[in-house]
């Protein structure tokens, strides 16, 4: 289930260019396959963002805001 999460985040960033953490939380919340509580959803999103940063696929443009690298 979590293997789709990086793809969804990358697609959202590709579409909108730059997103805040709150926007990413909302986007993930709209997907019915991710039925986590808000605290779990936030942790998973931040974890995937960290993974994508380590892979040099995304970068932090300002506090709480991310864009494609």
mmCIF file with all atom_site columns, N, CA and C in Angstrom:
data_model
loop_
_atom_site.group_PDB
_atom_site.id
_atom_site.type_symbol
_atom_site.label_atom_id
_atom_site.label_alt_id
_atom_site.label_comp_id
_atom_site.label_asym_id
_atom_site.label_entity_id
_atom_site.label_seq_id
_atom_site.pdbx_PDB_ins_code
_atom_site.Cartn_x
_atom_site.Cartn_y
_atom_site.Cartn_z
_atom_site.occupancy
_atom_site.B_iso_or_equiv
_atom_site.pdbx_formal_charge
_atom_site.auth_seq_id
_atom_site.auth_comp_id
_atom_site.auth_asym_id
_atom_site.auth_atom_id
_atom_site.pdbx_PDB_model_num
ATOM 1   N N  . UNK A 1 1  ? 0.813  -1.188 0.000   1.00 0.00 ? 1  UNK A N  1
ATOM 2   C CA . UNK A 1 1  ? 0.000  0.000  0.000   1.00 0.00 ? 1  UNK A CA 1
ATOM 3   C C  . UNK A 1 1  ? 0.862  1.258  0.000   1.00 0.00 ? 1  UNK A C  1
ATOM 4   N N  . UNK A 1 2  ? 1.926  1.291  0.793   1.00 0.00 ? 2  UNK A N  1
ATOM 5   C CA . UNK A 1 2  ? 2.755  2.486  0.853   1.00 0.00 ? 2  UNK A CA 1
ATOM 6   C C  . UNK A 1 2  ? 3.628  2.658  -0.376  1.00 0.00 ? 2  UNK A C  1
ATOM 7   N N  . UNK A 1 3  ? 3.755  1.627  -1.202  1.00 0.00 ? 3  UNK A N  1
ATOM 8   C CA . UNK A 1 3  ? 4.586  1.771  -2.391  1.00 0.00 ? 3  UNK A CA 1
ATOM 9   C C  . UNK A 1 3  ? 3.975  2.750  -3.390  1.00 0.00 ? 3  UNK A C  1
ATOM 10  N N  . UNK A 1 4  ? 2.665  2.982  -3.327  1.00 0.00 ? 4  UNK A N  1
ATOM 11  C CA . UNK A 1 4  ? 2.017  3.943  -4.212  1.00 0.00 ? 4  UNK A CA 1
ATOM 12  C C  . UNK A 1 4  ? 2.213  5.379  -3.740  1.00 0.00 ? 4  UNK A C  1
ATOM 13  N N  . UNK A 1 5  ? 2.502  5.546  -2.469  1.00 0.00 ? 5  UNK A N  1
ATOM 14  C CA . UNK A 1 5  ? 2.598  6.884  -1.893  1.00 0.00 ? 5  UNK A CA 1
ATOM 15  C C  . UNK A 1 5  ? 3.666  7.757  -2.548  1.00 0.00 ? 5  UNK A C  1
ATOM 16  N N  . UNK A 1 6  ? 4.892  7.271  -2.764  1.00 0.00 ? 6  UNK A N  1
ATOM 17  C CA . UNK A 1 6  ? 5.880  8.121  -3.451  1.00 0.00 ? 6  UNK A CA 1
ATOM 18  C C  . UNK A 1 6  ? 5.435  8.537  -4.852  1.00 0.00 ? 6  UNK A C  1
ATOM 19  N N  . UNK A 1 7  ? 4.779  7.635  -5.562  1.00 0.00 ? 7  UNK A N  1
ATOM 20  C CA . UNK A 1 7  ? 4.306  7.943  -6.909  1.00 0.00 ? 7  UNK A CA 1
ATOM 21  C C  . UNK A 1 7  ? 3.245  9.035  -6.875  1.00 0.00 ? 7  UNK A C  1
ATOM 22  N N  . UNK A 1 8  ? 2.328  8.939  -5.924  1.00 0.00 ? 8  UNK A N  1
ATOM 23  C CA . UNK A 1 8  ? 1.272  9.948  -5.803  1.00 0.00 ? 8  UNK A CA 1
ATOM 24  C C  . UNK A 1 8  ? 1.873  11.309 -5.472  1.00 0.00 ? 8  UNK A C  1
ATOM 25  N N  . UNK A 1 9  ? 2.834  11.333 -4.563  1.00 0.00 ? 9  UNK A N  1
ATOM 26  C CA . UNK A 1 9  ? 3.474  12.599 -4.184  1.00 0.00 ? 9  UNK A CA 1
ATOM 27  C C  . UNK A 1 9  ? 4.240  13.190 -5.361  1.00 0.00 ? 9  UNK A C  1
ATOM 28  N N  . UNK A 1 10 ? 4.997  12.368 -6.072  1.00 0.00 ? 10 UNK A N  1
ATOM 29  C CA . UNK A 1 10 ? 5.742  12.866 -7.237  1.00 0.00 ? 10 UNK A CA 1
ATOM 30  C C  . UNK A 1 10 ? 4.801  13.385 -8.317  1.00 0.00 ? 10 UNK A C  1
ATOM 31  N N  . UNK A 1 11 ? 3.692  12.686 -8.562  1.00 0.00 ? 11 UNK A N  1
ATOM 32  C CA . UNK A 1 11 ? 2.725  13.142 -9.560  1.00 0.00 ? 11 UNK A CA 1
ATOM 33  C C  . UNK A 1 11 ? 2.106  14.478 -9.159  1.00 0.00 ? 11 UNK A C  1
ATOM 34  N N  . UNK A 1 12 ? 1.789  14.630 -7.875  1.00 0.00 ? 12 UNK A N  1
ATOM 35  C CA . UNK A 1 12 ? 1.210  15.891 -7.400  1.00 0.00 ? 12 UNK A CA 1
ATOM 36  C C  . UNK A 1 12 ? 2.207  17.034 -7.555  1.00 0.00 ? 12 UNK A C  1
ATOM 37  N N  . UNK A 1 13 ? 3.460  16.786 -7.218  1.00 0.00 ? 13 UNK A N  1
ATOM 38  C CA . UNK A 1 13 ? 4.483  17.824 -7.374  1.00 0.00 ? 13 UNK A CA 1
ATOM 39  C C  . UNK A 1 13 ? 4.724  18.145 -8.846  1.00 0.00 ? 13 UNK A C  1
ATOM 40  N N  . UNK A 1 14 ? 4.664  17.135 -9.691  1.00 0.00 ? 14 UNK A N  1
ATOM 41  C CA . UNK A 1 14 ? 4.846  17.343 -11.124 1.00 0.00 ? 14 UNK A CA 1
ATOM 42  C C  . UNK A 1 14 ? 3.708  18.192 -11.688 1.00 0.00 ? 14 UNK A C  1
ATOM 43  N N  . UNK A 1 15 ? 2.503  17.976 -11.196 1.00 0.00 ? 15 UNK A N  1
ATOM 44  C CA . UNK A 1 15 ? 1.337  18.707 -11.678 1.00 0.00 ? 15 UNK A CA 1
ATOM 45  C C  . UNK A 1 15 ? 1.323  20.151 -11.199 1.00 0.00 ? 15 UNK A C  1
ATOM 46  N N  . UNK A 1 16 ? 1.577  20.353 -9.905  1.00 0.00 ? 16 UNK A N  1
ATOM 47  C CA . UNK A 1 16 ? 1.438  21.693 -9.322  1.00 0.00 ? 16 UNK A CA 1
ATOM 48  C C  . UNK A 1 16 ? 2.753  22.434 -9.159  1.00 0.00 ? 16 UNK A C  1
ATOM 49  N N  . UNK A 1 17 ? 3.869  21.739 -9.287  1.00 0.00 ? 17 UNK A N  1
ATOM 50  C CA . UNK A 1 17 ? 5.168  22.397 -9.202  1.00 0.00 ? 17 UNK A CA 1
ATOM 51  C C  . UNK A 1 17 ? 5.723  22.499 -7.801  1.00 0.00 ? 17 UNK A C  1
ATOM 52  N N  . UNK A 1 18 ? 4.944  23.055 -6.886  1.00 0.00 ? 18 UNK A N  1
ATOM 53  C CA . UNK A 1 18 ? 5.415  23.258 -5.519  1.00 0.00 ? 18 UNK A CA 1
ATOM 54  C C  . UNK A 1 18 ? 4.222  23.087 -4.586  1.00 0.00 ? 18 UNK A C  1
ATOM 55  N N  . UNK A 1 19 ? 4.402  22.320 -3.509  1.00 0.00 ? 19 UNK A N  1
ATOM 56  C CA . UNK A 1 19 ? 3.309  22.048 -2.578  1.00 0.00 ? 19 UNK A CA 1
ATOM 57  C C  . UNK A 1 19 ? 3.772  22.188 -1.140  1.00 0.00 ? 19 UNK A C  1
ATOM 58  N N  . UNK A 1 20 ? 2.853  22.621 -0.286  1.00 0.00 ? 20 UNK A N  1
ATOM 59  C CA . UNK A 1 20 ? 3.135  22.657 1.142   1.00 0.00 ? 20 UNK A CA 1
ATOM 60  C C  . UNK A 1 20 ? 2.801  21.300 1.745   1.00 0.00 ? 20 UNK A C  1
ATOM 61  N N  . UNK A 1 21 ? 3.264  21.088 2.959   1.00 0.00 ? 21 UNK A N  1
ATOM 62  C CA . UNK A 1 21 ? 2.947  19.840 3.652   1.00 0.00 ? 21 UNK A CA 1
ATOM 63  C C  . UNK A 1 21 ? 1.439  19.677 3.811   1.00 0.00 ? 21 UNK A C  1
ATOM 64  N N  . UNK A 1 22 ? 0.735  20.740 4.166   1.00 0.00 ? 22 UNK A N  1
ATOM 65  C CA . UNK A 1 22 ? -0.719 20.648 4.339   1.00 0.00 ? 22 UNK A CA 1
ATOM 66  C C  . UNK A 1 22 ? -1.419 20.256 3.046   1.00 0.00 ? 22 UNK A C  1
ATOM 67  N N  . UNK A 1 23 ? -0.960 20.774 1.921   1.00 0.00 ? 23 UNK A N  1
ATOM 68  C CA . UNK A 1 23 ? -1.546 20.391 0.632   1.00 0.00 ? 23 UNK A CA 1
ATOM 69  C C  . UNK A 1 23 ? -1.286 18.918 0.344   1.00 0.00 ? 23 UNK A C  1
ATOM 70  N N  . UNK A 1 24 ? -0.092 18.445 0.669   1.00 0.00 ? 24 UNK A N  1
ATOM 71  C CA . UNK A 1 24 ? 0.211  17.027 0.468   1.00 0.00 ? 24 UNK A CA 1
ATOM 72  C C  . UNK A 1 24 ? -0.647 16.149 1.371   1.00 0.00 ? 24 UNK A C  1
ATOM 73  N N  . UNK A 1 25 ? -0.860 16.569 2.618   1.00 0.00 ? 25 UNK A N  1
ATOM 74  C CA . UNK A 1 25 ? -1.721 15.801 3.523   1.00 0.00 ? 25 UNK A CA 1
ATOM 75  C C  . UNK A 1 25 ? -3.133 15.694 2.958   1.00 0.00 ? 25 UNK A C  1
ATOM 76  N N  . UNK A 1 26 ? -3.647 16.781 2.401   1.00 0.00 ? 26 UNK A N  1
ATOM 77  C CA . UNK A 1 26 ? -4.988 16.783 1.817   1.00 0.00 ? 26 UNK A CA 1
ATOM 78  C C  . UNK A 1 26 ? -5.062 15.881 0.591   1.00 0.00 ? 26 UNK A C  1
ATOM 79  N N  . UNK A 1 27 ? -4.046 15.933 -0.255  1.00 0.00 ? 27 UNK A N  1
ATOM 80  C CA . UNK A 1 27 ? -4.028 15.103 -1.465  1.00 0.00 ? 27 UNK A CA 1
ATOM 81  C C  . UNK A 1 27 ? -4.043 13.626 -1.095  1.00 0.00 ? 27 UNK A C  1
ATOM 82  N N  . UNK A 1 28 ? -3.231 13.245 -0.117  1.00 0.00 ? 28 UNK A N  1
ATOM 83  C CA . UNK A 1 28 ? -3.194 11.843 0.309   1.00 0.00 ? 28 UNK A CA 1
ATOM 84  C C  . UNK A 1 28 ? -4.510 11.461 0.969   1.00 0.00 ? 28 UNK A C  1
ATOM 85  N N  . UNK A 1 29 ? -5.113 12.380 1.719   1.00 0.00 ? 29 UNK A N  1
ATOM 86  C CA . UNK A 1 29 ? -6.393 12.108 2.375   1.00 0.00 ? 29 UNK A CA 1
ATOM 87  C C  . UNK A 1 29 ? -7.527 11.857 1.398   1.00 0.00 ? 29 UNK A C  1
ATOM 88  N N  . UNK A 1 30 ? -7.417 12.370 0.177   1.00 0.00 ? 30 UNK A N  1
ATOM 89  C CA . UNK A 1 30 ? -8.450 12.170 -0.840  1.00 0.00 ? 30 UNK A CA 1
ATOM 90  C C  . UNK A 1 30 ? -8.432 10.766 -1.427  1.00 0.00 ? 30 UNK A C  1
ATOM 91  N N  . UNK A 1 31 ? -7.336 10.034 -1.258  1.00 0.00 ? 31 UNK A N  1
ATOM 92  C CA . UNK A 1 31 ? -7.231 8.680  -1.806  1.00 0.00 ? 31 UNK A CA 1
ATOM 93  C C  . UNK A 1 31 ? -7.836 7.686  -0.828  1.00 0.00 ? 31 UNK A C  1
ATOM 94  N N  . UNK A 1 32 ? -8.793 6.919  -1.309  1.00 0.00 ? 32 UNK A N  1
ATOM 95  C CA . UNK A 1 32 ? -9.524 5.998  -0.431  1.00 0.00 ? 32 UNK A CA 1
ATOM 96  C C  . UNK A 1 32 ? -8.672 4.835  0.069   1.00 0.00 ? 32 UNK A C  1
ATOM 97  N N  . UNK A 1 33 ? -7.583 4.508  -0.618  1.00 0.00 ? 33 UNK A N  1
ATOM 98  C CA . UNK A 1 33 ? -6.750 3.390  -0.163  1.00 0.00 ? 33 UNK A CA 1
ATOM 99  C C  . UNK A 1 33 ? -5.883 3.753  1.038   1.00 0.00 ? 33 UNK A C  1
ATOM 100 N N  . UNK A 1 34 ? -5.770 5.044  1.345   1.00 0.00 ? 34 UNK A N  1
ATOM 101 C CA . UNK A 1 34 ? -4.999 5.492  2.504   1.00 0.00 ? 34 UNK A CA 1
ATOM 102 C C  . UNK A 1 34 ? -5.974 5.972  3.572   1.00 0.00 ? 34 UNK A C  1
ATOM 103 N N  . UNK A 1 35 ? -6.353 5.068  4.460   1.00 0.00 ? 35 UNK A N  1
ATOM 104 C CA . UNK A 1 35 ? -7.363 5.373  5.478   1.00 0.00 ? 35 UNK A CA 1
ATOM 105 C C  . UNK A 1 35 ? -6.733 5.532  6.856   1.00 0.00 ? 35 UNK A C  1
ATOM 106 N N  . UNK A 1 36 ? -5.568 6.142  6.912   1.00 0.00 ? 36 UNK A N  1
ATOM 107 C CA . UNK A 1 36 ? -4.868 6.318  8.178   1.00 0.00 ? 36 UNK A CA 1
ATOM 108 C C  . UNK A 1 36 ? -5.438 7.499  8.941   1.00 0.00 ? 36 UNK A C  1
ATOM 109 N N  . UNK A 1 37 ? -5.184 7.494  10.251  1.00 0.00 ? 37 UNK A N  1
ATOM 110 C CA . UNK A 1 37 ? -5.487 8.671  11.060  1.00 0.00 ? 37 UNK A CA 1
ATOM 111 C C  . UNK A 1 37 ? -4.577 9.806  10.590  1.00 0.00 ? 37 UNK A C  1
ATOM 112 N N  . UNK A 1 38 ? -4.939 11.012 10.953  1.00 0.00 ? 38 UNK A N  1
ATOM 113 C CA . UNK A 1 38 ? -4.177 12.178 10.497  1.00 0.00 ? 38 UNK A CA 1
ATOM 114 C C  . UNK A 1 38 ? -2.726 12.126 10.956  1.00 0.00 ? 38 UNK A C  1
ATOM 115 N N  . UNK A 1 39 ? -2.486 11.715 12.190  1.00 0.00 ? 39 UNK A N  1
ATOM 116 C CA . UNK A 1 39 ? -1.102 11.669 12.691  1.00 0.00 ? 39 UNK A CA 1
ATOM 117 C C  . UNK A 1 39 ? -0.269 10.652 11.921  1.00 0.00 ? 39 UNK A C  1
ATOM 118 N N  . UNK A 1 40 ? -0.864 9.519  11.571  1.00 0.00 ? 40 UNK A N  1
ATOM 119 C CA . UNK A 1 40 ? -0.151 8.497  10.797  1.00 0.00 ? 40 UNK A CA 1
ATOM 120 C C  . UNK A 1 40 ? 0.086  9.000  9.378   1.00 0.00 ? 40 UNK A C  1
ATOM 121 N N  . UNK A 1 41 ? -0.919 9.648  8.794   1.00 0.00 ? 41 UNK A N  1
ATOM 122 C CA . UNK A 1 41 ? -0.785 10.188 7.439   1.00 0.00 ? 41 UNK A CA 1
ATOM 123 C C  . UNK A 1 41 ? 0.349  11.206 7.377   1.00 0.00 ? 41 UNK A C  1
ATOM 124 N N  . UNK A 1 42 ? 0.419  12.088 8.372   1.00 0.00 ? 42 UNK A N  1
ATOM 125 C CA . UNK A 1 42 ? 1.481  13.090 8.397   1.00 0.00 ? 42 UNK A CA 1
ATOM 126 C C  . UNK A 1 42 ? 2.850  12.427 8.486   1.00 0.00 ? 42 UNK A C  1
ATOM 127 N N  . UNK A 1 43 ? 2.961  11.418 9.335   1.00 0.00 ? 43 UNK A N  1
ATOM 128 C CA . UNK A 1 43 ? 4.241  10.711 9.478   1.00 0.00 ? 43 UNK A CA 1
ATOM 129 C C  . UNK A 1 43 ? 4.644  10.045 8.167   1.00 0.00 ? 43 UNK A C  1
ATOM 130 N N  . UNK A 1 44 ? 3.707  9.381  7.515   1.00 0.00 ? 44 UNK A N  1
ATOM 131 C CA . UNK A 1 44 ? 4.020  8.685  6.260   1.00 0.00 ? 44 UNK A CA 1
ATOM 132 C C  . UNK A 1 44 ? 4.430  9.662  5.172   1.00 0.00 ? 44 UNK A C  1
ATOM 133 N N  . UNK A 1 45 ? 3.742  10.782 5.070   1.00 0.00 ? 45 UNK A N  1
ATOM 134 C CA . UNK A 1 45 ? 4.086  11.781 4.050   1.00 0.00 ? 45 UNK A CA 1
ATOM 135 C C  . UNK A 1 45 ? 5.483  12.332 4.304   1.00 0.00 ? 45 UNK A C  1
ATOM 136 N N  . UNK A 1 46 ? 5.776  12.695 5.546   1.00 0.00 ? 46 UNK A N  1
ATOM 137 C CA . UNK A 1 46 ? 7.109  13.226 5.864   1.00 0.00 ? 46 UNK A CA 1
ATOM 138 C C  . UNK A 1 46 ? 8.186  12.173 5.630   1.00 0.00 ? 46 UNK A C  1
ATOM 139 N N  . UNK A 1 47 ? 7.884  10.919 5.929   1.00 0.00 ? 47 UNK A N  1
ATOM 140 C CA . UNK A 1 47 ? 8.839  9.837  5.714   1.00 0.00 ? 47 UNK A CA 1
ATOM 141 C C  . UNK A 1 47 ? 9.134  9.660  4.226   1.00 0.00 ? 47 UNK A C  1
ATOM 142 N N  . UNK A 1 48 ? 8.096  9.689  3.407   1.00 0.00 ? 48 UNK A N  1
ATOM 143 C CA . UNK A 1 48 ? 8.285  9.554  1.958   1.00 0.00 ? 48 UNK A CA 1
ATOM 144 C C  . UNK A 1 48 ? 9.035  10.763 1.406   1.00 0.00 ? 48 UNK A C  1
ATOM 145 N N  . UNK A 1 49 ? 8.741  11.960 1.903   1.00 0.00 ? 49 UNK A N  1
ATOM 146 C CA . UNK A 1 49 ? 9.476  13.146 1.452   1.00 0.00 ? 49 UNK A CA 1
ATOM 147 C C  . UNK A 1 49 ? 10.955 13.031 1.793   1.00 0.00 ? 49 UNK A C  1
ATOM 148 N N  . UNK A 1 50 ? 11.260 12.524 2.977   1.00 0.00 ? 50 UNK A N  1
ATOM 149 C CA . UNK A 1 50 ? 12.661 12.316 3.353   1.00 0.00 ? 50 UNK A CA 1
ATOM 150 C C  . UNK A 1 50 ? 13.322 11.313 2.413   1.00 0.00 ? 50 UNK A C  1
ATOM 151 N N  . UNK A 1 51 ? 12.617 10.225 2.113   1.00 0.00 ? 51 UNK A N  1
ATOM 152 C CA . UNK A 1 51 ? 13.133 9.215  1.181   1.00 0.00 ? 51 UNK A CA 1
ATOM 153 C C  . UNK A 1 51 ? 13.391 9.839  -0.196  1.00 0.00 ? 51 UNK A C  1
ATOM 154 N N  . UNK A 1 52 ? 12.447 10.630 -0.681  1.00 0.00 ? 52 UNK A N  1
ATOM 155 C CA . UNK A 1 52 ? 12.598 11.250 -2.001  1.00 0.00 ? 52 UNK A CA 1
ATOM 156 C C  . UNK A 1 52 ? 13.711 12.293 -2.009  1.00 0.00 ? 52 UNK A C  1
ATOM 157 N N  . UNK A 1 53 ? 13.913 12.992 -0.883  1.00 0.00 ? 53 UNK A N  1
ATOM 158 C CA . UNK A 1 53 ? 15.029 13.938 -0.785  1.00 0.00 ? 53 UNK A CA 1
ATOM 159 C C  . UNK A 1 53 ? 16.354 13.199 -0.859  1.00 0.00 ? 53 UNK A C  1
ATOM 160 N N  . UNK A 1 54 ? 16.452 12.058 -0.206  1.00 0.00 ? 54 UNK A N  1
ATOM 161 C CA . UNK A 1 54 ? 17.687 11.267 -0.241  1.00 0.00 ? 54 UNK A CA 1
ATOM 162 C C  . UNK A 1 54 ? 17.964 10.717 -1.640  1.00 0.00 ? 54 UNK A C  1
ATOM 163 N N  . UNK A 1 55 ? 16.914 10.516 -2.424  1.00 0.00 ? 55 UNK A N  1
ATOM 164 C CA . UNK A 1 55 ? 17.056 10.044 -3.800  1.00 0.00 ? 55 UNK A CA 1
ATOM 165 C C  . UNK A 1 55 ? 17.252 11.205 -4.782  1.00 0.00 ? 55 UNK A C  1
ATOM 166 N N  . UNK A 1 56 ? 17.312 12.434 -4.261  1.00 0.00 ? 56 UNK A N  1
ATOM 167 C CA . UNK A 1 56 ? 17.461 13.654 -5.069  1.00 0.00 ? 56 UNK A CA 1
ATOM 168 C C  . UNK A 1 56 ? 16.333 13.838 -6.075  1.00 0.00 ? 56 UNK A C  1
ATOM 169 N N  . UNK A 1 57 ? 15.116 13.461 -5.678  1.00 0.00 ? 57 UNK A N  1
ATOM 170 C CA . UNK A 1 57 ? 13.957 13.642 -6.544  1.00 0.00 ? 57 UNK A CA 1
ATOM 171 C C  . UNK A 1 57 ? 13.149 14.872 -6.159  1.00 0.00 ? 57 UNK A C  1
ATOM 172 N N  . UNK A 1 58 ? 13.188 15.244 -4.880  1.00 0.00 ? 58 UNK A N  1
ATOM 173 C CA . UNK A 1 58 ? 12.521 16.460 -4.430  1.00 0.00 ? 58 UNK A CA 1
ATOM 174 C C  . UNK A 1 58 ? 13.498 17.269 -3.589  1.00 0.00 ? 58 UNK A C  1
ATOM 175 N N  . UNK A 1 59 ? 13.169 18.547 -3.441  1.00 0.00 ? 59 UNK A N  1
ATOM 176 C CA . UNK A 1 59 ? 13.974 19.404 -2.572  1.00 0.00 ? 59 UNK A CA 1
ATOM 177 C C  . UNK A 1 59 ? 13.041 20.349 -1.826  1.00 0.00 ? 59 UNK A C  1
ATOM 178 N N  . UNK A 1 60 ? 13.501 20.796 -0.692  1.00 0.00 ? 60 UNK A N  1
ATOM 179 C CA . UNK A 1 60 ? 12.729 21.730 0.117   1.00 0.00 ? 60 UNK A CA 1
ATOM 180 C C  . UNK A 1 60 ? 13.004 23.135 -0.385  1.00 0.00 ? 60 UNK A C  1
ATOM 181 N N  . UNK A 1 61 ? 11.966 23.832 -0.806  1.00 0.00 ? 61 UNK A N  1
ATOM 182 C CA . UNK A 1 61 ? 12.155 25.179 -1.342  1.00 0.00 ? 61 UNK A CA 1
ATOM 183 C C  . UNK A 1 61 ? 12.033 26.242 -0.256  1.00 0.00 ? 61 UNK A C  1
ATOM 184 N N  . UNK A 1 62 ? 11.268 25.971 0.773   1.00 0.00 ? 62 UNK A N  1
ATOM 185 C CA . UNK A 1 62 ? 11.148 26.838 1.945   1.00 0.00 ? 62 UNK A CA 1
ATOM 186 C C  . UNK A 1 62 ? 10.583 25.968 3.067   1.00 0.00 ? 62 UNK A C  1
ATOM 187 N N  . UNK A 1 63 ? 10.556 26.463 4.285   1.00 0.00 ? 63 UNK A N  1
ATOM 188 C CA . UNK A 1 63 ? 10.043 25.622 5.375   1.00 0.00 ? 63 UNK A CA 1
ATOM 189 C C  . UNK A 1 63 ? 8.624  25.112 5.091   1.00 0.00 ? 63 UNK A C  1
ATOM 190 N N  . UNK A 1 64 ? 8.469  23.804 5.082   1.00 0.00 ? 64 UNK A N  1
ATOM 191 C CA . UNK A 1 64 ? 7.162  23.197 4.854   1.00 0.00 ? 64 UNK A CA 1
ATOM 192 C C  . UNK A 1 64 ? 6.716  23.169 3.414   1.00 0.00 ? 64 UNK A C  1
ATOM 193 N N  . UNK A 1 65 ? 7.590  23.503 2.471   1.00 0.00 ? 65 UNK A N  1
ATOM 194 C CA . UNK A 1 65 ? 7.241  23.540 1.050   1.00 0.00 ? 65 UNK A CA 1
ATOM 195 C C  . UNK A 1 65 ? 8.265  22.739 0.256   1.00 0.00 ? 65 UNK A C  1
ATOM 196 N N  . UNK A 1 66 ? 7.757  21.923 -0.660  1.00 0.00 ? 66 UNK A N  1
ATOM 197 C CA . UNK A 1 66 ? 8.626  21.040 -1.440  1.00 0.00 ? 66 UNK A CA 1
ATOM 198 C C  . UNK A 1 66 ? 8.344  21.189 -2.922  1.00 0.00 ? 66 UNK A C  1
ATOM 199 N N  . UNK A 1 67 ? 9.384  20.921 -3.729  1.00 0.00 ? 67 UNK A N  1
ATOM 200 C CA . UNK A 1 67 ? 9.256  20.942 -5.188  1.00 0.00 ? 67 UNK A CA 1
ATOM 201 C C  . UNK A 1 67 ? 10.158 19.856 -5.759  1.00 0.00 ? 67 UNK A C  1
ATOM 202 N N  . UNK A 1 68 ? 9.975  19.561 -7.036  1.00 0.00 ? 68 UNK A N  1
ATOM 203 C CA . UNK A 1 68 ? 10.823 18.569 -7.698  1.00 0.00 ? 68 UNK A CA 1
ATOM 204 C C  . UNK A 1 68 ? 12.238 19.106 -7.825  1.00 0.00 ? 68 UNK A C  1
ATOM 205 N N  . UNK A 1 69 ? 13.204 18.232 -7.690  1.00 0.00 ? 69 UNK A N  1
ATOM 206 C CA . UNK A 1 69 ? 14.618 18.637 -7.791  1.00 0.00 ? 69 UNK A CA 1
ATOM 207 C C  . UNK A 1 69 ? 15.017 18.804 -9.240  1.00 0.00 ? 69 UNK A C  1
#
